[in-house]
Short mmCIF file of C-alpha atoms and ligand atoms in Angstrom, two decimals:
data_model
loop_
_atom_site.label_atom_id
_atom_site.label_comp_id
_atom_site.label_asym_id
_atom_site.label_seq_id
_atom_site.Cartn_x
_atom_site.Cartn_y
_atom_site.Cartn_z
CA UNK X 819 11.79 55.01 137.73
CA UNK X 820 12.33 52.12 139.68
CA UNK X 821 12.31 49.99 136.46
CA UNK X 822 9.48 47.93 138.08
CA UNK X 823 6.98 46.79 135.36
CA UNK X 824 3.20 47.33 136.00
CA UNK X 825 2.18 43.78 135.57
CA UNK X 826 -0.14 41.11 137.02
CA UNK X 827 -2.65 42.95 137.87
CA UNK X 828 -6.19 41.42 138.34
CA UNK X 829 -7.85 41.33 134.81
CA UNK X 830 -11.40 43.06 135.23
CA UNK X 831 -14.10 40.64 133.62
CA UNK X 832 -15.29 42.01 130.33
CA UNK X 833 -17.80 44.94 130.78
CA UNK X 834 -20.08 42.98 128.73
CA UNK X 835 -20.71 40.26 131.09
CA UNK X 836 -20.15 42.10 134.43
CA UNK X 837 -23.98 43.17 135.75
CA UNK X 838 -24.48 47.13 135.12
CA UNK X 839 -22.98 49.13 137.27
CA UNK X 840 -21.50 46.11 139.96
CA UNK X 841 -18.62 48.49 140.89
CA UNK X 842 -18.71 52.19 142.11
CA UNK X 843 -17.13 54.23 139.36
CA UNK X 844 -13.91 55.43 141.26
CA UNK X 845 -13.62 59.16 140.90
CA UNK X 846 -9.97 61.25 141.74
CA UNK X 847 -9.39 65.01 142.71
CA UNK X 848 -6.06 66.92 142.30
CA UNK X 849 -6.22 70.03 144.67
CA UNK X 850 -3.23 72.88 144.49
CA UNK X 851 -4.22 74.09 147.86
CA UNK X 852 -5.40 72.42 151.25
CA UNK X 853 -8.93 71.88 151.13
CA UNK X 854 -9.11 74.43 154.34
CA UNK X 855 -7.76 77.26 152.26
CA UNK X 856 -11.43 78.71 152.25
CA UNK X 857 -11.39 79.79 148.40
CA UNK X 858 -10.48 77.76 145.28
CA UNK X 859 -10.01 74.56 146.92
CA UNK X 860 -11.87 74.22 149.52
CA UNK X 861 -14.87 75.13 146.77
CA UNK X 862 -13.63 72.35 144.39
CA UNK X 863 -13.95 70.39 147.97
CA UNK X 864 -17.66 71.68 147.78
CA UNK X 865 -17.98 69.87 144.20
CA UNK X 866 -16.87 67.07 145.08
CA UNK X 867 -18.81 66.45 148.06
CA UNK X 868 -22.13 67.43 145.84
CA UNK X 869 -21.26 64.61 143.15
CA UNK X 870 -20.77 61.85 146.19
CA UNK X 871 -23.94 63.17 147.84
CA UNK X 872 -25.83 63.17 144.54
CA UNK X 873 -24.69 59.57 142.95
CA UNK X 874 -24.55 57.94 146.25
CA UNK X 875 -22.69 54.52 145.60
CA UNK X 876 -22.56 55.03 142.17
CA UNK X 877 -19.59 56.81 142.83
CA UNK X 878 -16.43 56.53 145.00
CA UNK X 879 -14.39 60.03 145.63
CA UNK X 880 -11.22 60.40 146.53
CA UNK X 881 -9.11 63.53 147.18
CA UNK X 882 -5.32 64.36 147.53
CA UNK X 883 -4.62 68.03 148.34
CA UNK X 884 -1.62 70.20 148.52
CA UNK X 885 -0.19 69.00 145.59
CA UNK X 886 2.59 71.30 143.79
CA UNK X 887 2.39 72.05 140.27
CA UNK X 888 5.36 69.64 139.12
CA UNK X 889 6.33 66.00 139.10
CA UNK X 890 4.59 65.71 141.78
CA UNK X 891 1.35 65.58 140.21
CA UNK X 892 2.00 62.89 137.97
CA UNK X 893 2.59 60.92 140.79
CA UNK X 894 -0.69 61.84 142.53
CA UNK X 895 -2.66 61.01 139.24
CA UNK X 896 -0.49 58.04 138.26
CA UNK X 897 -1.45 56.88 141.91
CA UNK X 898 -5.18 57.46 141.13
CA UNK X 899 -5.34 55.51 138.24
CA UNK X 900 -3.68 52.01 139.36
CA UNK X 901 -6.07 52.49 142.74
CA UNK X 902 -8.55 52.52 139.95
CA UNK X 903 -9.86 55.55 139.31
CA UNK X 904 -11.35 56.51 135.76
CA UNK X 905 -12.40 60.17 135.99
CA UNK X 906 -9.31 62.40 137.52
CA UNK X 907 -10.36 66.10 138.00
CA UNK X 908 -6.92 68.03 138.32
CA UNK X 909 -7.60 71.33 139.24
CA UNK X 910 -5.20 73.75 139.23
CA UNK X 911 -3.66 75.89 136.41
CA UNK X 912 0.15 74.32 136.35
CA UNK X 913 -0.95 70.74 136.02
CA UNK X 914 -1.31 71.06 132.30
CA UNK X 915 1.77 69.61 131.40
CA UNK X 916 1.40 66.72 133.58
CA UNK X 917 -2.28 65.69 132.66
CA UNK X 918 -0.79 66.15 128.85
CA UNK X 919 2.08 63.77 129.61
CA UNK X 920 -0.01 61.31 131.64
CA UNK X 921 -3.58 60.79 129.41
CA UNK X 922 -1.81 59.28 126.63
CA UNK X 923 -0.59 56.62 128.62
CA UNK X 924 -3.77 55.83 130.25
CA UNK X 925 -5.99 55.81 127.67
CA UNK X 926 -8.85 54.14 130.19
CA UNK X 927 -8.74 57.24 132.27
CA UNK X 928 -10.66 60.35 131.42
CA UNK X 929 -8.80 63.18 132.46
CA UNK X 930 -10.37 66.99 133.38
CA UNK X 931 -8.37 70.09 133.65
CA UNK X 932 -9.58 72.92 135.17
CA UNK X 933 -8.51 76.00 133.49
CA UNK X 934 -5.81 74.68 130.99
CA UNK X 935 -6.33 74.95 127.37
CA UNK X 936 -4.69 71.75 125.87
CA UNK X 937 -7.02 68.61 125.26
CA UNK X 938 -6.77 65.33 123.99
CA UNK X 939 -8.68 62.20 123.06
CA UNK X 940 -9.22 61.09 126.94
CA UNK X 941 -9.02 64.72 128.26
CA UNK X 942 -10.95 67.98 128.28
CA UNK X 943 -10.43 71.18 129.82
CA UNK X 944 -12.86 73.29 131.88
CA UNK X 945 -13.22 76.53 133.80
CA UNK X 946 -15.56 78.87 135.19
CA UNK X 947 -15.66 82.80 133.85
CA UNK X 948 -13.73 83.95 136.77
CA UNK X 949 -13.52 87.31 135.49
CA UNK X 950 -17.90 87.61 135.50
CA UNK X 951 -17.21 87.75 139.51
CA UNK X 952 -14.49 90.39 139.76
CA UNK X 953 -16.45 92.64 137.18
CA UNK X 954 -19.62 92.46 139.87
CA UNK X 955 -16.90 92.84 142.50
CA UNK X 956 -15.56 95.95 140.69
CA UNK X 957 -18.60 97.73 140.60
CA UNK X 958 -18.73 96.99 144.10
CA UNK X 959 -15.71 98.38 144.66
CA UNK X 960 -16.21 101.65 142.18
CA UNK X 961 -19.25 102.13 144.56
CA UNK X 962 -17.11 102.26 147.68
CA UNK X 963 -13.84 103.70 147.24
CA UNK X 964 -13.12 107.16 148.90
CA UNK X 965 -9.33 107.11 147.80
CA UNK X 966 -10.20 106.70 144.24
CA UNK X 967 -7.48 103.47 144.04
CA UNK X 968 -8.37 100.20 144.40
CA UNK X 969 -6.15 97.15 144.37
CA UNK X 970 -5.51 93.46 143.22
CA UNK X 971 -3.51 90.54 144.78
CA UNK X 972 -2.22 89.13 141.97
CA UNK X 973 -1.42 85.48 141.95
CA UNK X 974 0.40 83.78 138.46
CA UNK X 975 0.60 85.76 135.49
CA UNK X 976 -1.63 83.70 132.97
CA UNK X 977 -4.21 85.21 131.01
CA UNK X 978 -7.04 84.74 132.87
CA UNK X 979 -5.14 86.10 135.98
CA UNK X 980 -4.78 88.99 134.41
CA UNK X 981 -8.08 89.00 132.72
CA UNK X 982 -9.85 89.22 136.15
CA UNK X 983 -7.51 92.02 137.03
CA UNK X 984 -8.65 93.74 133.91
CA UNK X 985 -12.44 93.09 134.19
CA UNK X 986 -12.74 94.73 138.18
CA UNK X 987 -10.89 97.76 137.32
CA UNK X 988 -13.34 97.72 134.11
CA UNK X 989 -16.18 97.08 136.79
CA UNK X 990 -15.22 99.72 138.92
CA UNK X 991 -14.51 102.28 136.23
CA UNK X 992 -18.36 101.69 134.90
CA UNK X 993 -19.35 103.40 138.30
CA UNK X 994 -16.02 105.70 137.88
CA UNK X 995 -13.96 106.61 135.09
CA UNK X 996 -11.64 108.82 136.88
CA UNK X 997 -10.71 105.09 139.56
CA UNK X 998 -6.85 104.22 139.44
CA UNK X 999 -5.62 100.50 140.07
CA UNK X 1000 -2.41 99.26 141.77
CA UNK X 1001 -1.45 95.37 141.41
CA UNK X 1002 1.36 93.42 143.24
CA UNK X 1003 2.07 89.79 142.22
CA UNK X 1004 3.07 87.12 144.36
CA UNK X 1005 3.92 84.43 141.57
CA UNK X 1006 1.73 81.59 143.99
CA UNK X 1007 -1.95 80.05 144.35
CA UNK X 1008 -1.71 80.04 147.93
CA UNK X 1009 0.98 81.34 150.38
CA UNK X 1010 -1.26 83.48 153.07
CA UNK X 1011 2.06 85.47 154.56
CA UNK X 1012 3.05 86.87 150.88
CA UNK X 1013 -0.81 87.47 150.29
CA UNK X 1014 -0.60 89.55 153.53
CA UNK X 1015 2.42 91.14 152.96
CA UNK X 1016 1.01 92.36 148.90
CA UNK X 1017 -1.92 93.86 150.60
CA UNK X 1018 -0.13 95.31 153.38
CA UNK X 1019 1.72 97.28 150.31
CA UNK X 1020 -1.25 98.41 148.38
CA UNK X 1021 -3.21 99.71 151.57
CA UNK X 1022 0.08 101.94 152.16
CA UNK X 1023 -0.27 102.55 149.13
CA UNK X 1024 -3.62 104.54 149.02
CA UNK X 1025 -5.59 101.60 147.86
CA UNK X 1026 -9.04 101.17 149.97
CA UNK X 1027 -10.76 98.24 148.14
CA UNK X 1028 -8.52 95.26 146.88
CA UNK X 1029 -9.72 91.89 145.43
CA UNK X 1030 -6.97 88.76 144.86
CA UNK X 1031 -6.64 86.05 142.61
CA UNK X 1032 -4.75 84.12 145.38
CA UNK X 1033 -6.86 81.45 147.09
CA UNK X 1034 -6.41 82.19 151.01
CA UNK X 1035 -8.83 84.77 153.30
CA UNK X 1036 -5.30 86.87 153.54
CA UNK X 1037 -6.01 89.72 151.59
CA UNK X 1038 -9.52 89.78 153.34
CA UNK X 1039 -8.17 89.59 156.61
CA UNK X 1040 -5.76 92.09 156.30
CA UNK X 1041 -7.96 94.44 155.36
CA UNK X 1042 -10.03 93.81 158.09
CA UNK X 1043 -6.94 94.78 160.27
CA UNK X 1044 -6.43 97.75 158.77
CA UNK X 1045 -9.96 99.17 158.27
CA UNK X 1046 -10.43 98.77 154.59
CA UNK X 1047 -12.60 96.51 152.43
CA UNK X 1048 -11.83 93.40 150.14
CA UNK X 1049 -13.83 90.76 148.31
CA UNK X 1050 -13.59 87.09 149.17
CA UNK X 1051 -13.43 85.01 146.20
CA UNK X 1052 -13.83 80.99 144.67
CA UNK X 1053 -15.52 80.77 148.38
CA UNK X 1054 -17.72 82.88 150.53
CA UNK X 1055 -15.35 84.07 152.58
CA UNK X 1056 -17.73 86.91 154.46
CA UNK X 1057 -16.75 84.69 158.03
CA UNK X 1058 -13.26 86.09 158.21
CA UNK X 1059 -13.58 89.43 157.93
CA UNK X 1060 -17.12 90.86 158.68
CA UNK X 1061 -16.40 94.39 158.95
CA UNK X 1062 -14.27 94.50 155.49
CA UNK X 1063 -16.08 92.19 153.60
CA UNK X 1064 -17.99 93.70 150.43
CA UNK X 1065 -18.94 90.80 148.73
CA UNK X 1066 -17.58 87.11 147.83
CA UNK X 1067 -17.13 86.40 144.00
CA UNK X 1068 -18.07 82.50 144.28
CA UNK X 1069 -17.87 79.43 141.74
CA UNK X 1070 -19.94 76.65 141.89
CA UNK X 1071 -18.46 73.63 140.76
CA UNK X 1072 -21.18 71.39 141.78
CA UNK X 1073 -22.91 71.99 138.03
CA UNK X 1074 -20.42 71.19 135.89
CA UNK X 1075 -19.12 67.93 138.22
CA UNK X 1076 -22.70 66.68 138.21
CA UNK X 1077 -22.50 66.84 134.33
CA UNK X 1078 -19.14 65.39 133.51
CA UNK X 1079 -19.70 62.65 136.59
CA UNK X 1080 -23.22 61.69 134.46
CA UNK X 1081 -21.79 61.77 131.28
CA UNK X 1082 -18.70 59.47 132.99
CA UNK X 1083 -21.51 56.77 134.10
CA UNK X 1084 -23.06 57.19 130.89
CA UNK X 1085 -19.44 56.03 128.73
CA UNK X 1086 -19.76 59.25 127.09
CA UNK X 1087 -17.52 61.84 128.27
CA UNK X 1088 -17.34 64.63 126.24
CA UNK X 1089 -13.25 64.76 125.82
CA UNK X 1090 -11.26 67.10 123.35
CA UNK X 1091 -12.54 70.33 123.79
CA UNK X 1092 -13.28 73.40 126.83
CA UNK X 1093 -16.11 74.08 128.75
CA UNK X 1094 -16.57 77.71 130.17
CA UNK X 1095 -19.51 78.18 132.55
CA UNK X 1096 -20.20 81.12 134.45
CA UNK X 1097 -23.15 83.42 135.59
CA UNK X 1098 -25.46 82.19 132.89
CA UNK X 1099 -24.77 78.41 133.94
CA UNK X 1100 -25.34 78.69 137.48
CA UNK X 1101 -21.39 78.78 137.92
CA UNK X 1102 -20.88 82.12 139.09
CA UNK X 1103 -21.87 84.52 141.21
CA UNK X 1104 -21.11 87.41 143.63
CA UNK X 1105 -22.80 86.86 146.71
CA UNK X 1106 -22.67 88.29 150.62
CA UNK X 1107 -23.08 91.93 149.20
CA UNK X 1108 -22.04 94.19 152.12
CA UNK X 1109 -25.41 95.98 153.98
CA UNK X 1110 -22.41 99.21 153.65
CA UNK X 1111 -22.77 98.63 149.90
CA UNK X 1112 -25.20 101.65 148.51
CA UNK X 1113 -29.04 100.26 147.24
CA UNK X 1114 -27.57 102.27 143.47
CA UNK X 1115 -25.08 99.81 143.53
CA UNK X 1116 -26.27 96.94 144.45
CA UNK X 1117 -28.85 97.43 141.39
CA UNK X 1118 -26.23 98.00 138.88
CA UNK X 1119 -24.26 94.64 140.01
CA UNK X 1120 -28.14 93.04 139.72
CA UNK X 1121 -28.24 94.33 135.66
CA UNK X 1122 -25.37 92.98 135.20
CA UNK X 1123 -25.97 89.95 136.56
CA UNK X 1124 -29.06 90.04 134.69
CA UNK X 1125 -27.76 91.09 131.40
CA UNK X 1126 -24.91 88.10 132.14
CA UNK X 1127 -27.77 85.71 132.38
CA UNK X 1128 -29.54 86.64 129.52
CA UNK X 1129 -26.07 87.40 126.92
CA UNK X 1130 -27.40 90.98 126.91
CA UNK X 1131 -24.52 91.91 128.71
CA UNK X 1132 -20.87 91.87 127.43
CA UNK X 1133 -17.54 92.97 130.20
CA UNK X 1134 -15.20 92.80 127.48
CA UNK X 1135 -17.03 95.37 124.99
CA UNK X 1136 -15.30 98.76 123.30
CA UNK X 1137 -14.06 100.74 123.93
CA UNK X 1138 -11.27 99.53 125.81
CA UNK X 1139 -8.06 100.81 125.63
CA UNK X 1140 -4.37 99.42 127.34
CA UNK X 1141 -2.67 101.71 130.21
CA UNK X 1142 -0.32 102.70 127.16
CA UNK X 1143 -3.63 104.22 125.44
CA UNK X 1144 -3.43 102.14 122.62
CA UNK X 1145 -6.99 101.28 121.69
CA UNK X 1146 -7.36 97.70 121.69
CA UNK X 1147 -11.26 97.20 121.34
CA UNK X 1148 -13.17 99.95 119.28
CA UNK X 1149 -16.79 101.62 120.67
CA UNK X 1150 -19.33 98.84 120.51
CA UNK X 1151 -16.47 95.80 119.48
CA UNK X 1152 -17.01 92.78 121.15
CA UNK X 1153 -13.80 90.56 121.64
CA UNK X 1154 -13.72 87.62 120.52
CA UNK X 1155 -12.63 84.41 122.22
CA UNK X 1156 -9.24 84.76 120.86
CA UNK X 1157 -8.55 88.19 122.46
CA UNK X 1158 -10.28 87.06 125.76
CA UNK X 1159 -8.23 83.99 126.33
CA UNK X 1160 -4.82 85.96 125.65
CA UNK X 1161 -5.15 88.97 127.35
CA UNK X 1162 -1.49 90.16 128.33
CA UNK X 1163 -2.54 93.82 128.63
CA UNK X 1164 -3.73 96.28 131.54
CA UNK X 1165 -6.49 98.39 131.22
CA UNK X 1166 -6.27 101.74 131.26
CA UNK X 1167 -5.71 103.23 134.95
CA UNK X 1168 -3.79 100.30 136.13
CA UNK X 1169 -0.20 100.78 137.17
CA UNK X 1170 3.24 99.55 135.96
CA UNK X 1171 3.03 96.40 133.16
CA UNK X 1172 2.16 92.86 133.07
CA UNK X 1173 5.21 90.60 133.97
CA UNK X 1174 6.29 88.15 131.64
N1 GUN Q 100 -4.95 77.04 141.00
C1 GUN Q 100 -5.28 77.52 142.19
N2 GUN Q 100 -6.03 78.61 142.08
C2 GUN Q 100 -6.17 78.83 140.77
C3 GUN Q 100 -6.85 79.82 140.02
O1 GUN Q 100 -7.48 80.75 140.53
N3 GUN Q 100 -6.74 79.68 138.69
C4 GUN Q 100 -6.05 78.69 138.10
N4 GUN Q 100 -5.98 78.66 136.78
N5 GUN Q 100 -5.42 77.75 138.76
C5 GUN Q 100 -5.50 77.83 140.09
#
């Protein structure tokens, strides 16, 4: 904007005659959150520090957190690139539009979005199956609520926000068909007093067991406060609240940075398309299972895991039907990947609609 020209820079010598692997490959990370937030960042933190560990000076990793989802972004990544970075991991749902305005114009950069769904030639697009976690946590939950309600911190509504929703009031509807959910959105990733205040609502309202799709401990520690149970989740979050915590729904990144990092090193980055890894891949898992938690229980959230691992297993399998009643999958349907990634709907026995 300053309508300085990026010029003169020093020419790198041709790859050709440079000896293999003279310089580090530089390697950048875009985090939403701070990386003390104890869930989705501080876990992409995790992943990051396992690819440095593992590639040693191979690799040079650099991190810039709290980082909105807007212009500022570009910045941050525009930044990464002329310090010389090559791989930029941006990792948070709202920095689609930037990484999609950005990779074109720095076509030496490979670009990695977690959770978007828009690639290109020097981008792909990756996740992990978020919503295999809060259908273990669900069962959890189905297991241990008296009040028959359980509840959800609801971040930004984006289909696999609502998705997770969906699958642990599936989860704990497999233990009890008769469970009710409430829901109250607080249109952020990570702001700890509104993720407070939402649970502070649902406990008054009835709700004894609540999971979130925010990325703080607040939901967890406000249960603790108030003598009712919640699920950590992105990060084992069983430290902050030892008396409420059930279980921690936890991703690994560590897998899937290992891959991409290798591929990077290798010169063959596997751009234009998604990658989705989650129980089966060693991506996902709910962990920290409360001693409270019933031995019945904790076998059925073992199946599943089991059944995950193996593809026996399906969460999003007929019948289902919406909180309207409208059948949406029929007795034994599977859905396919088109229904899963735009899921708008609740399930029946959640309250109120989806925004949006
Ligand atoms: N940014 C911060 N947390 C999240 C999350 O849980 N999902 C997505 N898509 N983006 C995020």
């Amino acid at each position: 904007a300053c309508g300085k020209k990026e010029e003169a820079a020093p020419v790198a010598a041709p790859a050709a005659q440079a000896p293999a692997n003279a310089e580090p490959l530089k390697v950048g990370f875009v985090y939403v959150s701070p990386i003390g937030d104890g869930g989705w960042t501080y876990q992409h933190e995790l992943g990051r520090k396992a690819v440095q560990e593992k590639f040693g000076d191979k690799i040079e990793t650099s991190f810039v957190e709290s980082v909105a989802e807007g212009p500022d972004s570009e910045r941050v990544m525009r930044d990464m690139a002329a310090q010389g970075s090559k791989l930029i991991f941006a990792t948070s749902f709202g920095y689609q539009e930037y990484v999609q305005k950005v990779a074109p114009e720095l076509p030496a950069v490979n670009f990695q979005h977690a959770t978007g769904y828009k690639q290109a030639a020097n981008s792909a697009t990756y996740d992990a199956k978020t919503f295999e976690g809060a259908y273990m946590a669900g069962i959890v939950a189905g297991g241990m609520t008296k009040t028959k309600t359980i509840g959800v911190v609801a971040s930004v509504p984006i289909p696999e926000v609502v998705r997770n929703i969906n699958s642990f009031v599936l989860g704990a509807q497999s233990v009890d068909p008769s469970i009710k959910a409430k829901v109250v959105w607080v249109n952020s990733w990570f702001s700890p007093p509104q993720e407070a205040e939402a649970a502070t609502s649902l406990i008054n309202g009835g709700v004894d067991v609540m999971y979130q799709n925010t990325n703080s401990p607040a939901v967890l520690k406000t249960a603790e406060e108030r003598g009712v149970y919640a699920f950590g989740k992105d990060g084992d979050m069983s430290a902050y609240a030892p008396k409420a915590h059930l279980g921690s729904a936890v991703i690994d990144w560590a897998p899937y940075y290992t891959k991409v990092v290798q591929d990077a090193l290798d010169g063959k980055v596997e751009n234009g398309q998604n990658f989705w890894w989650g129980v089966k891949e060693g991506a996902m898992d709910l962990v920290k299972i409360s001693d409270e938690v019933p031995q019945e229980i904790k076998d059925k959230v073992a199946q599943v895991r089991q059944g995950l691992k193996d593809g026996t297993f399906q969460i999003w399998k007929g019948p289902i039907k919406d909180n309207t009643g409208k059948e949406l999958l029929a007795d034994g349907q599977v859905a396919d990947m088109p229904f899963i990634t735009s899921i708008k709907f609740y399930v029946n026995g959640i309250e109120g609609n989806v925004p949006g």
